[in-house]
């Protein structure tokens, strides 16, 4: 599978998850914006960046590039996101159908690559475990945004 197809699958999985949660979701036209989807959670609009992780069999973890990638026929340009680009990053692990829900400031704090460990053999819980399937972060953020309006 190419990266466009894996990205499409991750976006569709996100749309399904949001519909199951009872949230509205919209997809902007084109791919020139720094976010992929817009969620409507209780009347608050939330910009989402959706990423699909790949399994690194050597390290036995899931990996994701936390940078923006633009390509054309001649070159690939990578740049860092800012905290103004989106509100949450959703990282989808397609092999096990799990989401990680990262607030933008947490996501951009990882630098260039993020590794997610999905093994029960770890001695201690990784920091990323706080974001595993934690859609409540979006609900709480939407509620606080609605109060401040």
Short mmCIF file of N, CA and C in Angstrom, two decimals:
data_model
loop_
_atom_site.label_atom_id
_atom_site.label_comp_id
_atom_site.label_asym_id
_atom_site.label_seq_id
_atom_site.Cartn_x
_atom_site.Cartn_y
_atom_site.Cartn_z
N UNK A 1 0.84 -1.19 0.00
CA UNK A 1 0.00 0.00 0.00
C UNK A 1 0.88 1.24 0.00
N UNK A 2 0.46 2.26 -0.72
CA UNK A 2 1.21 3.51 -0.70
C UNK A 2 0.72 4.42 0.42
N UNK A 3 1.44 5.50 0.66
CA UNK A 3 1.12 6.36 1.80
C UNK A 3 -0.22 7.07 1.65
N UNK A 4 -0.60 7.41 0.43
CA UNK A 4 -1.91 8.05 0.22
C UNK A 4 -3.05 7.10 0.63
N UNK A 5 -2.93 5.83 0.25
CA UNK A 5 -3.97 4.85 0.58
C UNK A 5 -4.02 4.61 2.09
N UNK A 6 -2.88 4.47 2.75
CA UNK A 6 -2.90 4.26 4.21
C UNK A 6 -3.45 5.49 4.92
N UNK A 7 -3.16 6.68 4.38
CA UNK A 7 -3.73 7.90 4.94
C UNK A 7 -5.25 7.95 4.78
N UNK A 8 -5.73 7.54 3.61
CA UNK A 8 -7.17 7.50 3.36
C UNK A 8 -7.86 6.53 4.32
N UNK A 9 -7.24 5.38 4.54
CA UNK A 9 -7.81 4.38 5.46
C UNK A 9 -7.88 4.95 6.88
N UNK A 10 -6.82 5.63 7.31
CA UNK A 10 -6.80 6.23 8.65
C UNK A 10 -7.88 7.30 8.78
N UNK A 11 -8.05 8.11 7.75
CA UNK A 11 -9.09 9.15 7.79
C UNK A 11 -10.48 8.52 7.87
N UNK A 12 -10.72 7.49 7.08
CA UNK A 12 -12.03 6.83 7.10
C UNK A 12 -12.30 6.15 8.44
N UNK A 13 -11.26 5.57 9.04
CA UNK A 13 -11.41 4.96 10.36
C UNK A 13 -11.75 6.03 11.40
N UNK A 14 -11.14 7.21 11.26
CA UNK A 14 -11.42 8.32 12.16
C UNK A 14 -12.86 8.79 12.00
N UNK A 15 -13.30 8.93 10.76
CA UNK A 15 -14.69 9.35 10.51
C UNK A 15 -15.66 8.36 11.14
N UNK A 16 -15.43 7.07 10.94
CA UNK A 16 -16.29 6.05 11.54
C UNK A 16 -16.31 6.16 13.06
N UNK A 17 -15.14 6.32 13.66
CA UNK A 17 -15.05 6.43 15.13
C UNK A 17 -15.83 7.64 15.63
N UNK A 18 -15.68 8.77 14.95
CA UNK A 18 -16.37 9.98 15.38
C UNK A 18 -17.88 9.85 15.23
N UNK A 19 -18.32 9.22 14.15
CA UNK A 19 -19.76 9.00 13.98
C UNK A 19 -20.29 8.07 15.07
N UNK A 20 -19.52 7.05 15.44
CA UNK A 20 -19.92 6.16 16.53
C UNK A 20 -20.02 6.91 17.85
N UNK A 21 -19.18 7.92 18.04
CA UNK A 21 -19.22 8.73 19.26
C UNK A 21 -20.34 9.77 19.23
N UNK A 22 -21.03 9.88 18.09
CA UNK A 22 -22.10 10.85 17.97
C UNK A 22 -21.64 12.24 17.60
N UNK A 23 -20.42 12.37 17.11
CA UNK A 23 -19.86 13.67 16.74
C UNK A 23 -20.00 13.87 15.24
N UNK A 24 -20.11 15.12 14.83
CA UNK A 24 -20.12 15.45 13.42
C UNK A 24 -18.69 15.49 12.90
N UNK A 25 -18.52 15.26 11.63
CA UNK A 25 -17.19 15.32 11.05
C UNK A 25 -17.30 15.79 9.60
N UNK A 26 -16.38 16.64 9.20
CA UNK A 26 -16.32 17.18 7.84
C UNK A 26 -14.92 17.02 7.29
N UNK A 27 -14.85 16.90 5.97
CA UNK A 27 -13.56 16.76 5.30
C UNK A 27 -13.38 17.97 4.38
N UNK A 28 -12.33 18.75 4.60
CA UNK A 28 -12.07 19.89 3.72
C UNK A 28 -11.77 19.43 2.28
N UNK A 29 -12.06 20.27 1.33
CA UNK A 29 -11.76 19.98 -0.07
C UNK A 29 -10.27 20.21 -0.31
N UNK A 30 -9.61 19.24 -0.95
CA UNK A 30 -8.18 19.36 -1.24
C UNK A 30 -7.32 18.92 -0.07
N UNK A 31 -6.03 19.00 -0.26
CA UNK A 31 -5.11 18.59 0.82
C UNK A 31 -4.04 19.64 1.06
N UNK A 32 -4.40 20.90 0.93
CA UNK A 32 -3.42 21.97 1.12
C UNK A 32 -3.46 22.58 2.52
N UNK A 33 -4.43 22.17 3.34
CA UNK A 33 -4.54 22.70 4.69
C UNK A 33 -3.69 21.86 5.65
N UNK A 34 -3.31 22.41 6.79
CA UNK A 34 -2.48 21.64 7.73
C UNK A 34 -3.27 20.64 8.57
N UNK A 35 -4.55 20.50 8.33
CA UNK A 35 -5.38 19.52 9.03
C UNK A 35 -6.16 18.72 8.00
N UNK A 36 -6.62 17.54 8.42
CA UNK A 36 -7.31 16.62 7.50
C UNK A 36 -8.82 16.60 7.65
N UNK A 37 -9.29 16.77 8.89
CA UNK A 37 -10.72 16.69 9.17
C UNK A 37 -11.11 17.78 10.16
N UNK A 38 -12.41 18.07 10.22
CA UNK A 38 -12.96 18.99 11.21
C UNK A 38 -14.05 18.23 11.96
N UNK A 39 -13.93 18.20 13.27
CA UNK A 39 -14.94 17.54 14.09
C UNK A 39 -15.85 18.59 14.71
N UNK A 40 -17.12 18.26 14.83
CA UNK A 40 -18.09 19.10 15.53
C UNK A 40 -18.48 18.34 16.79
N UNK A 41 -17.96 18.81 17.90
CA UNK A 41 -18.20 18.16 19.19
C UNK A 41 -18.96 19.15 20.07
N UNK A 42 -20.24 18.91 20.22
CA UNK A 42 -21.06 19.80 21.04
C UNK A 42 -21.08 21.23 20.54
N UNK A 43 -20.96 21.43 19.25
CA UNK A 43 -20.97 22.77 18.67
C UNK A 43 -19.60 23.41 18.55
N UNK A 44 -18.57 22.80 19.11
CA UNK A 44 -17.21 23.30 18.96
C UNK A 44 -16.55 22.62 17.77
N UNK A 45 -15.94 23.42 16.91
CA UNK A 45 -15.25 22.86 15.75
C UNK A 45 -13.78 22.63 16.09
N UNK A 46 -13.30 21.44 15.78
CA UNK A 46 -11.95 21.01 16.17
C UNK A 46 -11.21 20.54 14.92
N UNK A 47 -10.02 21.12 14.69
CA UNK A 47 -9.20 20.73 13.54
C UNK A 47 -8.36 19.50 13.91
N UNK A 48 -8.41 18.49 13.03
CA UNK A 48 -7.72 17.22 13.30
C UNK A 48 -6.70 16.91 12.22
N UNK A 49 -5.53 16.51 12.63
CA UNK A 49 -4.51 15.95 11.74
C UNK A 49 -4.54 14.44 11.97
N UNK A 50 -4.68 13.66 10.91
CA UNK A 50 -4.77 12.21 11.03
C UNK A 50 -3.51 11.59 10.43
N UNK A 51 -2.89 10.70 11.19
CA UNK A 51 -1.69 10.01 10.74
C UNK A 51 -1.89 8.51 10.87
N UNK A 52 -1.27 7.76 9.98
CA UNK A 52 -1.29 6.31 10.04
C UNK A 52 0.10 5.81 10.42
N UNK A 53 0.18 5.03 11.49
CA UNK A 53 1.47 4.50 11.95
C UNK A 53 1.80 3.22 11.20
N UNK A 54 3.08 2.93 11.09
CA UNK A 54 3.52 1.67 10.48
C UNK A 54 4.23 0.85 11.55
N UNK A 55 4.20 -0.47 11.39
CA UNK A 55 4.84 -1.36 12.35
C UNK A 55 6.29 -1.58 11.96
N UNK A 56 7.19 -1.28 12.89
CA UNK A 56 8.62 -1.50 12.70
C UNK A 56 8.94 -2.85 13.34
N UNK A 57 9.06 -3.89 12.51
CA UNK A 57 9.25 -5.25 13.03
C UNK A 57 10.60 -5.41 13.74
N UNK A 58 11.59 -4.63 13.35
CA UNK A 58 12.91 -4.73 14.01
C UNK A 58 12.83 -4.29 15.46
N UNK A 59 12.18 -3.13 15.70
CA UNK A 59 12.06 -2.59 17.05
C UNK A 59 10.80 -3.04 17.79
N UNK A 60 9.89 -3.72 17.07
CA UNK A 60 8.64 -4.19 17.64
C UNK A 60 7.80 -3.04 18.21
N UNK A 61 7.71 -1.94 17.45
CA UNK A 61 6.85 -0.84 17.84
C UNK A 61 6.24 -0.19 16.60
N UNK A 62 5.30 0.68 16.83
CA UNK A 62 4.66 1.43 15.76
C UNK A 62 5.32 2.79 15.66
N UNK A 63 5.53 3.26 14.45
CA UNK A 63 6.23 4.52 14.22
C UNK A 63 5.37 5.48 13.41
N UNK A 64 5.59 6.75 13.65
CA UNK A 64 4.89 7.79 12.91
C UNK A 64 5.83 8.98 12.75
N UNK A 65 5.84 9.56 11.57
CA UNK A 65 6.59 10.79 11.32
C UNK A 65 5.69 11.94 11.73
N UNK A 66 6.14 12.77 12.65
CA UNK A 66 5.31 13.85 13.16
C UNK A 66 5.47 15.14 12.36
N UNK A 67 6.14 15.04 11.21
CA UNK A 67 6.33 16.22 10.38
C UNK A 67 5.34 16.23 9.21
N UNK A 68 5.17 17.40 8.66
CA UNK A 68 4.36 17.59 7.46
C UNK A 68 5.23 17.21 6.26
N UNK A 69 4.65 16.49 5.30
CA UNK A 69 5.38 16.09 4.11
C UNK A 69 4.65 16.59 2.87
N UNK A 70 5.34 17.37 2.07
CA UNK A 70 4.81 17.84 0.79
C UNK A 70 5.66 17.23 -0.30
N UNK A 71 5.02 16.73 -1.33
CA UNK A 71 5.77 16.12 -2.43
C UNK A 71 5.27 16.67 -3.76
N UNK A 72 6.19 16.69 -4.70
CA UNK A 72 5.82 16.91 -6.09
C UNK A 72 6.66 15.93 -6.90
N UNK A 73 6.69 16.08 -8.17
CA UNK A 73 7.40 15.10 -9.00
C UNK A 73 8.90 15.08 -8.78
N UNK A 74 9.46 16.16 -8.27
CA UNK A 74 10.91 16.26 -8.16
C UNK A 74 11.46 16.13 -6.75
N UNK A 75 10.68 16.48 -5.75
CA UNK A 75 11.25 16.48 -4.40
C UNK A 75 10.20 16.26 -3.32
N UNK A 76 10.70 15.89 -2.14
CA UNK A 76 9.87 15.74 -0.95
C UNK A 76 10.38 16.75 0.07
N UNK A 77 9.47 17.56 0.58
CA UNK A 77 9.83 18.58 1.56
C UNK A 77 9.13 18.28 2.87
N UNK A 78 9.90 18.20 3.94
CA UNK A 78 9.34 17.96 5.27
C UNK A 78 9.53 19.21 6.11
N UNK A 79 8.52 19.53 6.89
CA UNK A 79 8.61 20.67 7.81
C UNK A 79 7.83 20.33 9.07
N UNK A 80 8.12 21.07 10.12
CA UNK A 80 7.46 20.83 11.40
C UNK A 80 6.11 21.54 11.45
N UNK A 81 5.18 20.93 12.15
CA UNK A 81 3.90 21.57 12.40
C UNK A 81 4.08 22.61 13.50
N UNK A 82 3.12 23.53 13.60
CA UNK A 82 3.08 24.48 14.71
C UNK A 82 1.80 24.22 15.51
N UNK A 83 1.71 24.84 16.66
CA UNK A 83 0.52 24.64 17.49
C UNK A 83 -0.71 25.35 16.94
N UNK A 84 -0.55 26.09 15.84
CA UNK A 84 -1.68 26.75 15.18
C UNK A 84 -2.25 25.92 14.02
N UNK A 85 -1.56 24.84 13.63
CA UNK A 85 -1.96 24.07 12.46
C UNK A 85 -3.20 23.20 12.68
N UNK A 86 -3.36 22.65 13.87
CA UNK A 86 -4.50 21.81 14.20
C UNK A 86 -4.65 21.76 15.70
N UNK A 87 -5.74 21.16 16.17
CA UNK A 87 -5.99 21.08 17.61
C UNK A 87 -5.58 19.73 18.20
N UNK A 88 -5.81 18.65 17.43
CA UNK A 88 -5.46 17.30 17.87
C UNK A 88 -4.90 16.51 16.70
N UNK A 89 -3.95 15.63 17.02
CA UNK A 89 -3.45 14.66 16.06
C UNK A 89 -3.99 13.30 16.48
N UNK A 90 -4.57 12.61 15.52
CA UNK A 90 -5.04 11.24 15.77
C UNK A 90 -4.11 10.31 15.02
N UNK A 91 -3.46 9.43 15.76
CA UNK A 91 -2.55 8.45 15.16
C UNK A 91 -3.26 7.10 15.16
N UNK A 92 -3.42 6.55 13.98
CA UNK A 92 -4.15 5.29 13.82
C UNK A 92 -3.16 4.16 13.58
N UNK A 93 -3.32 3.08 14.33
CA UNK A 93 -2.51 1.87 14.17
C UNK A 93 -3.40 0.84 13.47
N UNK A 94 -3.32 0.76 12.15
CA UNK A 94 -4.30 -0.04 11.40
C UNK A 94 -4.25 -1.53 11.69
N UNK A 95 -3.09 -2.07 11.99
CA UNK A 95 -2.99 -3.52 12.25
C UNK A 95 -3.81 -3.95 13.45
N UNK A 96 -3.95 -3.05 14.42
CA UNK A 96 -4.70 -3.41 15.63
C UNK A 96 -5.91 -2.50 15.87
N UNK A 97 -6.15 -1.59 14.94
CA UNK A 97 -7.32 -0.70 14.97
C UNK A 97 -7.43 0.09 16.27
N UNK A 98 -6.32 0.73 16.62
CA UNK A 98 -6.23 1.53 17.85
C UNK A 98 -5.89 2.97 17.46
N UNK A 99 -6.44 3.92 18.20
CA UNK A 99 -6.11 5.34 18.01
C UNK A 99 -5.34 5.87 19.21
N UNK A 100 -4.45 6.79 18.93
CA UNK A 100 -3.84 7.63 19.96
C UNK A 100 -4.31 9.05 19.67
N UNK A 101 -4.74 9.75 20.72
CA UNK A 101 -5.31 11.08 20.59
C UNK A 101 -4.37 12.07 21.30
N UNK A 102 -3.61 12.83 20.50
CA UNK A 102 -2.62 13.74 21.05
C UNK A 102 -3.05 15.20 20.87
N UNK A 103 -3.09 15.99 21.95
CA UNK A 103 -3.24 17.43 21.77
C UNK A 103 -2.05 17.95 20.93
N UNK A 104 -2.26 19.00 20.16
CA UNK A 104 -1.23 19.47 19.23
C UNK A 104 0.10 19.75 19.93
N UNK A 105 0.08 20.37 21.09
CA UNK A 105 1.34 20.72 21.77
C UNK A 105 2.12 19.48 22.19
N UNK A 106 1.43 18.43 22.54
CA UNK A 106 2.10 17.16 22.88
C UNK A 106 2.69 16.55 21.61
N UNK A 107 1.88 16.51 20.54
CA UNK A 107 2.30 15.88 19.29
C UNK A 107 3.53 16.56 18.69
N UNK A 108 3.53 17.88 18.62
CA UNK A 108 4.67 18.57 18.01
C UNK A 108 5.90 18.54 18.90
N UNK A 109 5.72 18.20 20.16
CA UNK A 109 6.84 18.09 21.08
C UNK A 109 7.72 16.87 20.85
N UNK A 110 7.27 15.93 20.03
CA UNK A 110 8.05 14.72 19.78
C UNK A 110 9.18 14.92 18.79
N UNK A 111 9.25 16.02 18.09
CA UNK A 111 10.34 16.25 17.15
C UNK A 111 10.02 15.72 15.77
N UNK A 112 10.67 14.62 15.36
CA UNK A 112 10.44 14.13 14.01
C UNK A 112 9.78 12.76 13.96
N UNK A 113 10.06 11.89 14.91
CA UNK A 113 9.49 10.54 14.89
C UNK A 113 8.94 10.19 16.27
N UNK A 114 7.81 9.52 16.24
CA UNK A 114 7.17 9.05 17.47
C UNK A 114 7.07 7.54 17.40
N UNK A 115 7.48 6.87 18.47
CA UNK A 115 7.38 5.41 18.55
C UNK A 115 6.36 5.04 19.61
N UNK A 116 5.45 4.14 19.25
CA UNK A 116 4.40 3.70 20.17
C UNK A 116 4.57 2.21 20.41
N UNK A 117 4.65 1.84 21.67
CA UNK A 117 4.85 0.44 22.04
C UNK A 117 3.52 -0.15 22.47
N UNK A 118 3.14 -1.23 21.83
CA UNK A 118 1.87 -1.90 22.14
C UNK A 118 2.15 -3.30 22.66
N UNK A 119 3.10 -3.42 23.57
CA UNK A 119 3.47 -4.72 24.10
C UNK A 119 3.13 -4.79 25.58
N UNK A 120 2.63 -5.93 26.02
CA UNK A 120 2.33 -6.12 27.44
C UNK A 120 3.58 -6.45 28.25
N UNK A 121 4.70 -6.62 27.58
CA UNK A 121 5.92 -7.05 28.26
C UNK A 121 6.72 -5.90 28.86
N UNK A 122 6.25 -4.68 28.72
CA UNK A 122 6.97 -3.53 29.27
C UNK A 122 6.90 -3.52 30.79
N UNK A 123 7.99 -3.10 31.42
CA UNK A 123 8.01 -3.03 32.88
C UNK A 123 7.23 -1.82 33.40
N UNK A 124 7.27 -0.75 32.65
CA UNK A 124 6.49 0.42 33.06
C UNK A 124 5.71 0.96 31.87
N UNK A 125 4.64 1.64 32.20
CA UNK A 125 3.76 2.16 31.18
C UNK A 125 4.41 3.37 30.50
N UNK A 126 4.46 3.41 29.16
CA UNK A 126 5.03 4.58 28.48
C UNK A 126 4.12 5.80 28.62
N UNK A 127 4.70 6.99 28.50
CA UNK A 127 3.92 8.23 28.60
C UNK A 127 2.81 8.28 27.56
N UNK A 128 3.07 7.69 26.42
CA UNK A 128 2.08 7.72 25.34
C UNK A 128 0.81 6.96 25.71
N UNK A 129 0.87 6.08 26.70
CA UNK A 129 -0.31 5.30 27.10
C UNK A 129 -1.45 6.20 27.57
N UNK A 130 -1.14 7.39 28.06
CA UNK A 130 -2.17 8.34 28.49
C UNK A 130 -3.04 8.81 27.34
N UNK A 131 -2.56 8.65 26.12
CA UNK A 131 -3.27 9.14 24.94
C UNK A 131 -3.93 8.02 24.14
N UNK A 132 -3.76 6.78 24.58
CA UNK A 132 -4.30 5.62 23.87
C UNK A 132 -5.82 5.61 24.01
N UNK A 133 -6.51 5.73 22.86
CA UNK A 133 -7.98 5.70 22.81
C UNK A 133 -8.61 6.73 23.75
N UNK A 134 -7.92 7.83 24.02
CA UNK A 134 -8.41 8.82 24.98
C UNK A 134 -9.18 9.93 24.26
N UNK A 135 -10.35 9.59 23.75
CA UNK A 135 -11.18 10.56 23.05
C UNK A 135 -11.81 11.57 24.00
N UNK A 136 -11.75 11.27 25.29
CA UNK A 136 -12.27 12.21 26.28
C UNK A 136 -11.49 13.53 26.26
N UNK A 137 -10.23 13.48 25.85
CA UNK A 137 -9.44 14.72 25.73
C UNK A 137 -10.12 15.70 24.77
N UNK A 138 -10.67 15.16 23.69
CA UNK A 138 -11.36 16.01 22.71
C UNK A 138 -12.65 16.55 23.30
N UNK A 139 -13.41 15.71 24.00
CA UNK A 139 -14.66 16.15 24.64
C UNK A 139 -14.39 17.28 25.63
N UNK A 140 -13.38 17.10 26.47
CA UNK A 140 -13.06 18.10 27.48
C UNK A 140 -12.60 19.41 26.84
N UNK A 141 -11.78 19.30 25.80
CA UNK A 141 -11.30 20.49 25.10
C UNK A 141 -12.46 21.24 24.46
N UNK A 142 -13.38 20.49 23.82
CA UNK A 142 -14.55 21.10 23.19
C UNK A 142 -15.43 21.80 24.23
N UNK A 143 -15.61 21.16 25.37
CA UNK A 143 -16.43 21.75 26.43
C UNK A 143 -15.80 23.04 26.95
N UNK A 144 -14.49 23.04 27.15
CA UNK A 144 -13.82 24.25 27.64
C UNK A 144 -13.84 25.35 26.59
N UNK A 145 -13.79 24.98 25.33
CA UNK A 145 -13.86 25.97 24.24
C UNK A 145 -15.25 26.60 24.20
N UNK A 146 -16.29 25.78 24.42
CA UNK A 146 -17.66 26.29 24.41
C UNK A 146 -17.91 27.25 25.57
N UNK A 147 -17.31 26.96 26.72
CA UNK A 147 -17.48 27.80 27.91
C UNK A 147 -16.82 29.16 27.69
N UNK A 148 -15.66 29.17 27.04
CA UNK A 148 -14.91 30.41 26.86
C UNK A 148 -15.51 31.32 25.79
N UNK A 149 -16.50 30.84 25.04
CA UNK A 149 -17.10 31.67 23.98
C UNK A 149 -18.13 32.60 24.54
#
